[in-house]
Amino acid sequence: MTGRIRKREQDPDITRRSRILLYVALAAFAFLLGRLYWLQVVESDRYRNLAENNRLRLRTVRAPRGLILDRKGRPIAETQGSYDLACTPVDVKDLEAEIGLLAEIVEFDVDNDEVLDKIRSAQRSNPYSSLTVARDLRFEQISVIEFNRENLPGFSVMVEAKRSYPYGTAFAHALGYVGEASPEEMERSEDGSLAMGDLIGKYGIERLMDNVLRGVNGGRKVEVDAAGRDQRLVEEVPYHAGGAVHTSLDADLQVTAQDALGNRAGAVIALAPRTGEVLAFYSGPAFDPNVFARGIRKADWQALNTDPRKPMQNKGLQGTYAPGSTIKPFLAMTALEEKMQETGKTVQCPGTYRLGNRVFRCWRPKGHGAVDMYRALVQSCDVYFYTLGLKLGPDRVAKLEKGAGLGTITGIDLPGERKGLVPDPEWKRTVSKEKWYDYESVILGIGQGALHLTPLEMAVGYAALATGGEVMRPRVVSKVVGKDGKVRTFPPEMLRKLPWNPENVEFIRKALAGVVNDYGTGGGAKLPGIVVGGKTGTAQVASVKGKMIKSEDLPYEIRDHAWFVAFAPVDDPQIVVAAMVEHGGHGGSAAAPIVKAVLQEFFRTRVAGPPGKGGA
Amino acid sequence: MNLPSKWARMDWPLLLIALALSAIGLLNVYSGTRVHGVPGTALVTRQLIWILLGVGAFFAVYFLSDGFIEEVTNGFFIAVLLLLVVVLLAGRVRGGAQRWIAIGAFNFQPSEFAKIAVTLALARYFSTKYRYGGIGLKELLPAIGLALVPFLLVALQPDLGSAGVFIFILAGMAVVACVRWKVLAFFAAAGASAIPVLWFFMKEYQRQRVLTFMNPELDPLGAGYHVIQSKIAVGSGGIIGKGYLQGTQGSLRFLPEQHTDFAFAVFSEEWGFLGSLLLLVLFLLLVYRLFFLTVRSQDRFASFACGGIEVFFLTHIVINLAMVCGLFPVVGIPLPFVSYGGSSMLTGMMALGAVANLSRSRFTFQGAGGKSSEIAS
């Protein structure tokens, strides 16, 4: 036994060498301790945050967007439940594979690449909150997704509030549409209340009234495991639904306006002349705002934007057109107010009007013979108004027209309004440094030349004619009920009252009634039992030299714009309707029936006050 | 030597430190295997059984008669090599590697026992070659051969982490056994230049691990995931920790292998810097005790064996902790006594049992007035 023992104290080297190991151990432990100090003391807050982020997910519970109602309380924009596909970026394991799988199940409402990009950027910027990837899933899609749960970590089906527009395209340009808030919009939102994937109004009333309609999101703080599965509800904050917007729009009237315009391009606007309330506001062709609420596809968006008839343009307040003969009552009014021409004075119409070496045609080649102001309006005699235009000069005409709201911003409560142009020598000097020529005054008489107006301006102007000079600010929103229940109403707002002589007003009204009822150009808007007053307009888009060519025989793009603007009943105007059909041809044939349809619908449910008695 | 005197010469500090670490490990397994707040009692019971078996193994080895260990060293070494071959041929594949042999309900990893076998074999070899002034290159080469065979067998499983431990043991023992510095320097240089060759032999996932170790954010959901989540667990523990059973990284399964290789992450999340410090102190005591016994052993074989086992523990502790702290690539190396696992527990206890057994000899030459009478036995 002892023989085995080799005396160790003879080997001092071994002790020395062993000590080296001990030093190595001490150094390693010191180093580890330093590392632990760094992680657990110095950087501890950072890791604590990371651990919380690991563990806690904020699941936004989106507040439903508030209702938009028509004047009878019918919802024209509402919120419905929709099964949406949501993604929590941090829980996604293999993004491309999962998106590939999903692409087979869900036809994405947005392009695949777009979804990939969106999730990728969220993985960097905001990986812990969920974002909506596809909306409005069908039942079969949901079941396939649920079946594939294991292969789709990070994706889940959630019930989300979806914007829906029961009247489809009818209210497109009035209501606008909603879309997901862009990163810039989220940044801009004052209180940071916008979450990823929140819908905000992008256009129309949806945009204008966004702060009323948008609710306050609630949320659930949930503890999840490493696979992203919910374990426990930590905290819950309830949401507050958005407020309601009451409009003055009438759904029946709106649908009638849409149907009457059909698939032609143009605008139909109906106003209550004494209050400025907008009863119908249709611009065609329109888009379906429901498509936007689901997340519009790139291709659809492109199609909308490249359509030559510009469905995304609100023709009612952004399109400007030469008014044609619809301007004539304003010239007549100017003449009467300025006492430049009496109603009874006649002008000879041989079918042409000569100024210097220029010849201007009347729409009726053989002429109207001797016409007074009444006849000239009823028959829309061009020669009469050439004479009047020259006689009045541009300044007088412009003053009255601008006063009535033409060529000015009307101040409607819809975004994006543009103003038309009522030209005068001052304007000409500024834009072209040229003087005003007489021929310009002549063609101004029949609503051609530089003059161009929006259909909305025309409706406001005719409301002034109908009411005897009351220029009201057009209003779509009549009342809002906020999230907090607070009610705010928008009373009628008179922009100005024009000091027109009632006799003159009376004459113009009568003449406009004659246009419809006294074998005039507006016979197409004649209604039984109700006296309608109005004026046709056919606005040249291109001047065709030489022979008169019928509008219908011209290529679409250079056909005339057709106008008809009317109010009724003449003795007690309750409604003004302006219809403009782009390249529609003659106002009497193309636009007047539209106005008639709207008036018919309006008076179907409303008893018109008997003449002279007033009401509404 | 009779039984009572063996009791009397028992190195209690060694066992007490091991038991303290095992107790901490048991508590930690209870916390680490709990998922979503439900504790995993099954594994705790098993770990308790492993601890009891380990203590049994400790004493079984401790009570072996003097000299027996040295006698059976070669046989043990060959037996373990055979087991490693069996693992390669018929082992259980788990996580892409053949590391386990199943015996009934228990799986064990021969590579763990191989570490001890190699240590003892090297101790025996060096004890015969030791000479004043240091061992030269010629004598070192057979020692390299002794470590290289199990290294290759384990590396083939593939388990580069465990295989690497053989290299560390060899290097550590070469230092203790007084291999000349020149020779050591030569091998250090050779080893460094062999790294590119090693890279060539690595599997793709192993390269990935090393690469993501350099920059874990490169692949946060893939190979870098372990490191990131582990650092989060450790770092979020703060100074005093989140409290026992209050850790979230483990129970919500963000930590992979949270009860085995990443047990320390669970522990330091719940016990914080102070807990980590306590654990480090315990480990340091263990290492120091092994150093103490290395120096005090009266017999070269015993001395080298203690030194080798000291290197064995040191390697495990430092690599595991460095890995959990994000200082070392993720390799499958358990934390002695703390990680869940039978092979690791038995190996650790047996190794300490061997140390206790071999270091009994230190009493032999304790000098006058001591227990020197034992020399006669």
Short mmCIF file of N, CA and C in Angstrom, two decimals, chain B residues 212-330:
data_model
loop_
_atom_site.label_atom_id
_atom_site.label_comp_id
_atom_site.label_asym_id
_atom_site.label_seq_id
_atom_site.Cartn_x
_atom_site.Cartn_y
_atom_site.Cartn_z
N THR B 212 -23.69 33.60 -34.81
CA THR B 212 -24.70 34.40 -34.11
C THR B 212 -24.23 34.76 -32.71
N PHE B 213 -23.27 33.97 -32.21
CA PHE B 213 -22.72 34.36 -30.92
C PHE B 213 -21.99 35.69 -31.05
N MET B 214 -21.29 35.83 -32.18
CA MET B 214 -20.59 37.09 -32.43
C MET B 214 -21.59 38.24 -32.52
N ASN B 215 -22.72 37.95 -33.13
CA ASN B 215 -23.72 39.00 -33.30
C ASN B 215 -25.12 38.41 -33.23
N PRO B 216 -25.64 38.27 -32.02
CA PRO B 216 -26.92 37.57 -31.85
C PRO B 216 -28.10 38.26 -32.57
N GLU B 217 -27.98 39.58 -32.75
CA GLU B 217 -29.11 40.29 -33.37
C GLU B 217 -29.24 39.94 -34.85
N LEU B 218 -28.20 39.24 -35.35
CA LEU B 218 -28.20 38.81 -36.75
C LEU B 218 -29.41 37.95 -37.05
N ASP B 219 -29.79 37.15 -36.10
CA ASP B 219 -30.86 36.19 -36.33
C ASP B 219 -31.67 36.05 -35.04
N PRO B 220 -32.40 37.08 -34.68
CA PRO B 220 -33.01 37.13 -33.34
C PRO B 220 -34.03 36.02 -33.10
N LEU B 221 -34.63 35.49 -34.16
CA LEU B 221 -35.64 34.46 -33.93
C LEU B 221 -35.07 33.07 -34.16
N GLY B 222 -33.86 33.00 -34.69
CA GLY B 222 -33.27 31.70 -34.98
C GLY B 222 -32.18 31.38 -33.99
N ALA B 223 -30.96 31.28 -34.50
CA ALA B 223 -29.85 30.84 -33.65
C ALA B 223 -29.53 31.84 -32.55
N GLY B 224 -29.83 33.13 -32.77
CA GLY B 224 -29.52 34.12 -31.76
C GLY B 224 -30.56 34.17 -30.64
N TYR B 225 -31.66 33.45 -30.84
CA TYR B 225 -32.79 33.52 -29.91
C TYR B 225 -32.38 33.13 -28.49
N HIS B 226 -31.68 31.99 -28.38
CA HIS B 226 -31.27 31.51 -27.05
C HIS B 226 -30.53 32.58 -26.28
N VAL B 227 -29.52 33.12 -26.98
CA VAL B 227 -28.63 34.07 -26.30
C VAL B 227 -29.41 35.30 -25.86
N ILE B 228 -30.23 35.82 -26.78
CA ILE B 228 -30.98 37.04 -26.47
C ILE B 228 -31.92 36.80 -25.29
N GLN B 229 -32.69 35.71 -25.36
CA GLN B 229 -33.67 35.45 -24.30
C GLN B 229 -32.97 35.18 -22.97
N SER B 230 -31.82 34.52 -23.04
CA SER B 230 -31.10 34.21 -21.82
C SER B 230 -30.57 35.49 -21.18
N LYS B 231 -30.02 36.38 -22.01
CA LYS B 231 -29.53 37.65 -21.47
C LYS B 231 -30.67 38.46 -20.87
N ILE B 232 -31.83 38.40 -21.54
CA ILE B 232 -32.99 39.12 -21.00
C ILE B 232 -33.35 38.57 -19.62
N ALA B 233 -33.34 37.23 -19.51
CA ALA B 233 -33.69 36.62 -18.22
C ALA B 233 -32.72 37.08 -17.14
N VAL B 234 -31.43 36.97 -17.44
CA VAL B 234 -30.43 37.33 -16.43
C VAL B 234 -30.54 38.82 -16.10
N GLY B 235 -30.52 39.64 -17.15
CA GLY B 235 -30.50 41.08 -16.94
C GLY B 235 -31.74 41.58 -16.23
N SER B 236 -32.91 41.01 -16.57
CA SER B 236 -34.14 41.52 -15.97
C SER B 236 -34.25 41.13 -14.50
N GLY B 237 -33.37 40.24 -14.06
CA GLY B 237 -33.40 39.88 -12.64
C GLY B 237 -33.01 41.04 -11.74
N GLY B 238 -32.18 41.92 -12.25
CA GLY B 238 -31.78 43.09 -11.46
C GLY B 238 -30.94 42.69 -10.26
N ILE B 239 -30.93 43.54 -9.25
CA ILE B 239 -30.07 43.31 -8.10
C ILE B 239 -30.64 42.23 -7.18
N ILE B 240 -31.94 42.34 -6.89
CA ILE B 240 -32.48 41.39 -5.92
C ILE B 240 -33.36 40.32 -6.58
N GLY B 241 -33.54 40.41 -7.89
CA GLY B 241 -34.31 39.37 -8.55
C GLY B 241 -35.81 39.59 -8.48
N LYS B 242 -36.53 38.81 -9.26
CA LYS B 242 -37.99 38.97 -9.31
C LYS B 242 -38.68 38.16 -8.21
N GLY B 243 -37.90 37.36 -7.53
CA GLY B 243 -38.48 36.54 -6.47
C GLY B 243 -38.69 35.12 -6.96
N TYR B 244 -38.61 34.18 -6.01
CA TYR B 244 -38.73 32.78 -6.37
C TYR B 244 -40.10 32.51 -6.98
N LEU B 245 -40.11 31.79 -8.09
CA LEU B 245 -41.32 31.43 -8.84
C LEU B 245 -41.96 32.66 -9.51
N GLN B 246 -41.26 33.78 -9.52
CA GLN B 246 -41.83 34.98 -10.13
C GLN B 246 -41.22 35.29 -11.50
N GLY B 247 -40.25 34.51 -11.91
CA GLY B 247 -39.62 34.76 -13.21
C GLY B 247 -40.60 34.51 -14.33
N THR B 248 -40.50 35.30 -15.37
CA THR B 248 -41.44 35.13 -16.49
C THR B 248 -40.77 34.53 -17.71
N GLN B 249 -39.50 34.76 -17.85
CA GLN B 249 -38.82 34.29 -19.07
C GLN B 249 -38.89 32.77 -19.19
N GLY B 250 -38.73 32.10 -18.06
CA GLY B 250 -38.75 30.65 -18.09
C GLY B 250 -40.16 30.10 -18.16
N SER B 251 -41.03 30.60 -17.29
CA SER B 251 -42.36 30.00 -17.19
C SER B 251 -43.21 30.28 -18.42
N LEU B 252 -42.89 31.33 -19.16
CA LEU B 252 -43.63 31.59 -20.38
C LEU B 252 -42.91 31.02 -21.59
N ARG B 253 -41.89 30.23 -21.30
CA ARG B 253 -41.19 29.47 -22.34
C ARG B 253 -40.38 30.31 -23.31
N PHE B 254 -39.98 31.49 -22.89
CA PHE B 254 -39.12 32.26 -23.76
C PHE B 254 -37.72 31.66 -23.75
N LEU B 255 -37.37 31.06 -22.59
CA LEU B 255 -36.07 30.43 -22.44
C LEU B 255 -36.17 28.99 -22.90
N PRO B 256 -35.32 28.61 -23.81
CA PRO B 256 -35.29 27.20 -24.19
C PRO B 256 -34.46 26.46 -23.16
N GLU B 257 -34.67 25.16 -23.01
CA GLU B 257 -33.84 24.33 -22.13
C GLU B 257 -33.71 24.99 -20.76
N GLN B 258 -34.83 25.57 -20.28
CA GLN B 258 -34.66 26.43 -19.11
C GLN B 258 -34.29 25.66 -17.85
N HIS B 259 -34.51 24.34 -17.83
CA HIS B 259 -34.15 23.63 -16.59
C HIS B 259 -32.82 22.90 -16.75
N THR B 260 -32.36 22.74 -17.97
CA THR B 260 -31.08 22.03 -18.12
C THR B 260 -29.95 23.04 -18.32
N ASP B 261 -29.57 23.29 -19.56
CA ASP B 261 -28.38 24.12 -19.77
C ASP B 261 -28.59 25.58 -19.37
N PHE B 262 -29.85 26.05 -19.41
CA PHE B 262 -30.08 27.46 -19.07
C PHE B 262 -30.66 27.63 -17.67
N ALA B 263 -30.40 26.65 -16.81
CA ALA B 263 -30.93 26.72 -15.44
C ALA B 263 -30.48 27.99 -14.73
N PHE B 264 -29.25 28.41 -15.01
CA PHE B 264 -28.76 29.60 -14.33
C PHE B 264 -29.54 30.85 -14.73
N ALA B 265 -30.04 30.86 -15.97
CA ALA B 265 -30.83 32.02 -16.40
C ALA B 265 -32.11 32.12 -15.57
N VAL B 266 -32.73 30.97 -15.35
CA VAL B 266 -33.94 30.96 -14.50
C VAL B 266 -33.58 31.44 -13.10
N PHE B 267 -32.48 30.90 -12.59
CA PHE B 267 -32.07 31.22 -11.23
C PHE B 267 -31.79 32.72 -11.07
N SER B 268 -30.99 33.24 -11.99
CA SER B 268 -30.58 34.63 -11.79
C SER B 268 -31.71 35.60 -12.11
N GLU B 269 -32.72 35.15 -12.89
CA GLU B 269 -33.88 36.03 -13.10
C GLU B 269 -34.64 36.18 -11.78
N GLU B 270 -34.75 35.06 -11.05
CA GLU B 270 -35.55 35.09 -9.84
C GLU B 270 -34.78 35.58 -8.61
N TRP B 271 -33.46 35.39 -8.61
CA TRP B 271 -32.68 35.74 -7.42
C TRP B 271 -31.77 36.94 -7.61
N GLY B 272 -31.68 37.39 -8.87
CA GLY B 272 -30.95 38.63 -9.13
C GLY B 272 -29.45 38.50 -8.95
N PHE B 273 -28.81 39.66 -8.89
CA PHE B 273 -27.35 39.71 -8.78
C PHE B 273 -26.89 39.08 -7.47
N LEU B 274 -27.66 39.31 -6.41
CA LEU B 274 -27.25 38.75 -5.11
C LEU B 274 -27.28 37.24 -5.14
N GLY B 275 -28.29 36.67 -5.74
CA GLY B 275 -28.38 35.22 -5.87
C GLY B 275 -27.23 34.69 -6.71
N SER B 276 -26.97 35.38 -7.82
CA SER B 276 -25.88 34.96 -8.70
C SER B 276 -24.57 34.97 -7.93
N LEU B 277 -24.41 36.01 -7.13
CA LEU B 277 -23.19 36.15 -6.33
C LEU B 277 -23.05 34.97 -5.38
N LEU B 278 -24.14 34.60 -4.72
CA LEU B 278 -24.12 33.48 -3.79
C LEU B 278 -23.70 32.20 -4.51
N LEU B 279 -24.30 31.99 -5.69
CA LEU B 279 -23.99 30.78 -6.44
C LEU B 279 -22.52 30.77 -6.87
N LEU B 280 -22.04 31.93 -7.30
CA LEU B 280 -20.64 32.01 -7.70
C LEU B 280 -19.71 31.71 -6.53
N VAL B 281 -20.09 32.22 -5.36
CA VAL B 281 -19.27 31.97 -4.18
C VAL B 281 -19.23 30.48 -3.86
N LEU B 282 -20.39 29.81 -3.96
CA LEU B 282 -20.43 28.37 -3.71
C LEU B 282 -19.53 27.63 -4.70
N PHE B 283 -19.63 28.03 -5.96
CA PHE B 283 -18.80 27.38 -6.96
C PHE B 283 -17.31 27.65 -6.71
N LEU B 284 -17.04 28.87 -6.30
CA LEU B 284 -15.64 29.21 -6.02
C LEU B 284 -15.12 28.38 -4.85
N LEU B 285 -15.98 28.20 -3.84
CA LEU B 285 -15.59 27.36 -2.70
C LEU B 285 -15.27 25.95 -3.15
N LEU B 286 -16.13 25.46 -4.06
CA LEU B 286 -15.92 24.10 -4.58
C LEU B 286 -14.56 24.01 -5.27
N VAL B 287 -14.33 24.98 -6.16
CA VAL B 287 -13.08 24.98 -6.91
C VAL B 287 -11.90 25.12 -5.95
N TYR B 288 -12.07 26.01 -4.97
CA TYR B 288 -10.97 26.22 -4.02
C TYR B 288 -10.69 24.94 -3.22
N ARG B 289 -11.75 24.27 -2.82
CA ARG B 289 -11.57 23.03 -2.04
C ARG B 289 -10.81 22.00 -2.90
N LEU B 290 -11.15 21.94 -4.17
CA LEU B 290 -10.48 21.00 -5.05
C LEU B 290 -9.02 21.37 -5.22
N PHE B 291 -8.76 22.69 -5.31
CA PHE B 291 -7.38 23.15 -5.37
C PHE B 291 -6.63 22.75 -4.11
N PHE B 292 -7.29 22.99 -2.98
CA PHE B 292 -6.71 22.66 -1.68
C PHE B 292 -6.31 21.19 -1.62
N LEU B 293 -7.23 20.33 -2.08
CA LEU B 293 -6.96 18.90 -2.02
C LEU B 293 -5.90 18.49 -3.03
N THR B 294 -5.87 19.18 -4.15
CA THR B 294 -4.83 18.92 -5.15
C THR B 294 -3.46 19.14 -4.52
N VAL B 295 -3.36 20.25 -3.85
CA VAL B 295 -2.07 20.62 -3.27
C VAL B 295 -1.72 19.72 -2.09
N ARG B 296 -2.75 19.33 -1.33
CA ARG B 296 -2.49 18.56 -0.12
C ARG B 296 -2.34 17.06 -0.34
N SER B 297 -2.80 16.56 -1.43
CA SER B 297 -2.71 15.11 -1.64
C SER B 297 -1.25 14.70 -1.63
N GLN B 298 -1.03 13.54 -1.03
CA GLN B 298 0.35 13.11 -0.84
C GLN B 298 0.83 12.21 -1.96
N ASP B 299 0.00 12.06 -2.95
CA ASP B 299 0.30 11.05 -3.95
C ASP B 299 0.08 11.71 -5.29
N ARG B 300 1.00 11.53 -6.24
CA ARG B 300 0.89 12.24 -7.51
C ARG B 300 -0.40 11.92 -8.26
N PHE B 301 -0.75 10.62 -8.25
CA PHE B 301 -1.97 10.27 -8.94
C PHE B 301 -3.17 11.00 -8.34
N ALA B 302 -3.24 10.99 -7.00
CA ALA B 302 -4.34 11.67 -6.32
C ALA B 302 -4.31 13.16 -6.63
N SER B 303 -3.14 13.71 -6.59
CA SER B 303 -3.00 15.14 -6.81
C SER B 303 -3.44 15.51 -8.22
N PHE B 304 -2.95 14.75 -9.20
CA PHE B 304 -3.33 15.05 -10.58
C PHE B 304 -4.81 14.82 -10.82
N ALA B 305 -5.34 13.76 -10.19
CA ALA B 305 -6.77 13.47 -10.37
C ALA B 305 -7.61 14.61 -9.80
N CYS B 306 -7.23 15.09 -8.60
CA CYS B 306 -7.96 16.22 -8.01
C CYS B 306 -7.86 17.44 -8.91
N GLY B 307 -6.66 17.70 -9.39
CA GLY B 307 -6.47 18.84 -10.28
C GLY B 307 -7.31 18.70 -11.53
N GLY B 308 -7.34 17.48 -12.07
CA GLY B 308 -8.13 17.25 -13.29
C GLY B 308 -9.61 17.48 -13.03
N ILE B 309 -10.06 17.00 -11.87
CA ILE B 309 -11.48 17.18 -11.55
C ILE B 309 -11.79 18.65 -11.27
N GLU B 310 -10.82 19.33 -10.71
CA GLU B 310 -10.98 20.79 -10.53
C GLU B 310 -11.17 21.45 -11.90
N VAL B 311 -10.34 21.04 -12.86
CA VAL B 311 -10.48 21.60 -14.22
C VAL B 311 -11.84 21.22 -14.81
N PHE B 312 -12.23 19.96 -14.56
CA PHE B 312 -13.53 19.49 -15.05
C PHE B 312 -14.66 20.42 -14.57
N PHE B 313 -14.71 20.69 -13.26
CA PHE B 313 -15.78 21.55 -12.73
C PHE B 313 -15.63 22.99 -13.22
N LEU B 314 -14.38 23.46 -13.18
CA LEU B 314 -14.15 24.84 -13.59
C LEU B 314 -14.63 25.06 -15.04
N THR B 315 -14.28 24.11 -15.89
CA THR B 315 -14.68 24.23 -17.29
C THR B 315 -16.20 24.29 -17.42
N HIS B 316 -16.89 23.39 -16.73
CA HIS B 316 -18.35 23.37 -16.80
C HIS B 316 -18.96 24.66 -16.30
N ILE B 317 -18.47 25.08 -15.13
CA ILE B 317 -19.06 26.28 -14.51
C ILE B 317 -18.84 27.49 -15.41
N VAL B 318 -17.59 27.69 -15.82
CA VAL B 318 -17.28 28.92 -16.55
C VAL B 318 -17.95 28.93 -17.92
N ILE B 319 -17.89 27.79 -18.62
CA ILE B 319 -18.51 27.78 -19.96
C ILE B 319 -20.02 27.95 -19.86
N ASN B 320 -20.63 27.23 -18.90
CA ASN B 320 -22.09 27.35 -18.79
C ASN B 320 -22.50 28.77 -18.44
N LEU B 321 -21.85 29.36 -17.45
CA LEU B 321 -22.24 30.72 -17.05
C LEU B 321 -21.95 31.72 -18.16
N ALA B 322 -20.81 31.54 -18.82
CA ALA B 322 -20.47 32.46 -19.90
C ALA B 322 -21.50 32.34 -21.02
N MET B 323 -21.95 31.14 -21.29
CA MET B 323 -22.95 30.91 -22.32
C MET B 323 -24.27 31.60 -21.95
N VAL B 324 -24.68 31.40 -20.70
CA VAL B 324 -25.94 32.00 -20.25
C VAL B 324 -25.86 33.53 -20.27
N CYS B 325 -24.67 34.05 -19.99
CA CYS B 325 -24.49 35.50 -19.99
C CYS B 325 -24.19 36.05 -21.37
N GLY B 326 -24.20 35.20 -22.36
CA GLY B 326 -23.94 35.68 -23.72
C GLY B 326 -22.48 35.96 -23.99
N LEU B 327 -21.59 35.28 -23.27
CA LEU B 327 -20.16 35.48 -23.50
C LEU B 327 -19.53 34.33 -24.26
N PHE B 328 -20.31 33.29 -24.53
CA PHE B 328 -19.77 32.10 -25.16
C PHE B 328 -20.88 31.51 -26.03
N PRO B 329 -20.51 30.88 -27.13
CA PRO B 329 -21.56 30.30 -27.98
C PRO B 329 -22.38 29.27 -27.22
N VAL B 330 -23.57 29.05 -27.68
CA VAL B 330 -24.45 28.09 -27.00
C VAL B 330 -23.97 26.68 -27.28
#
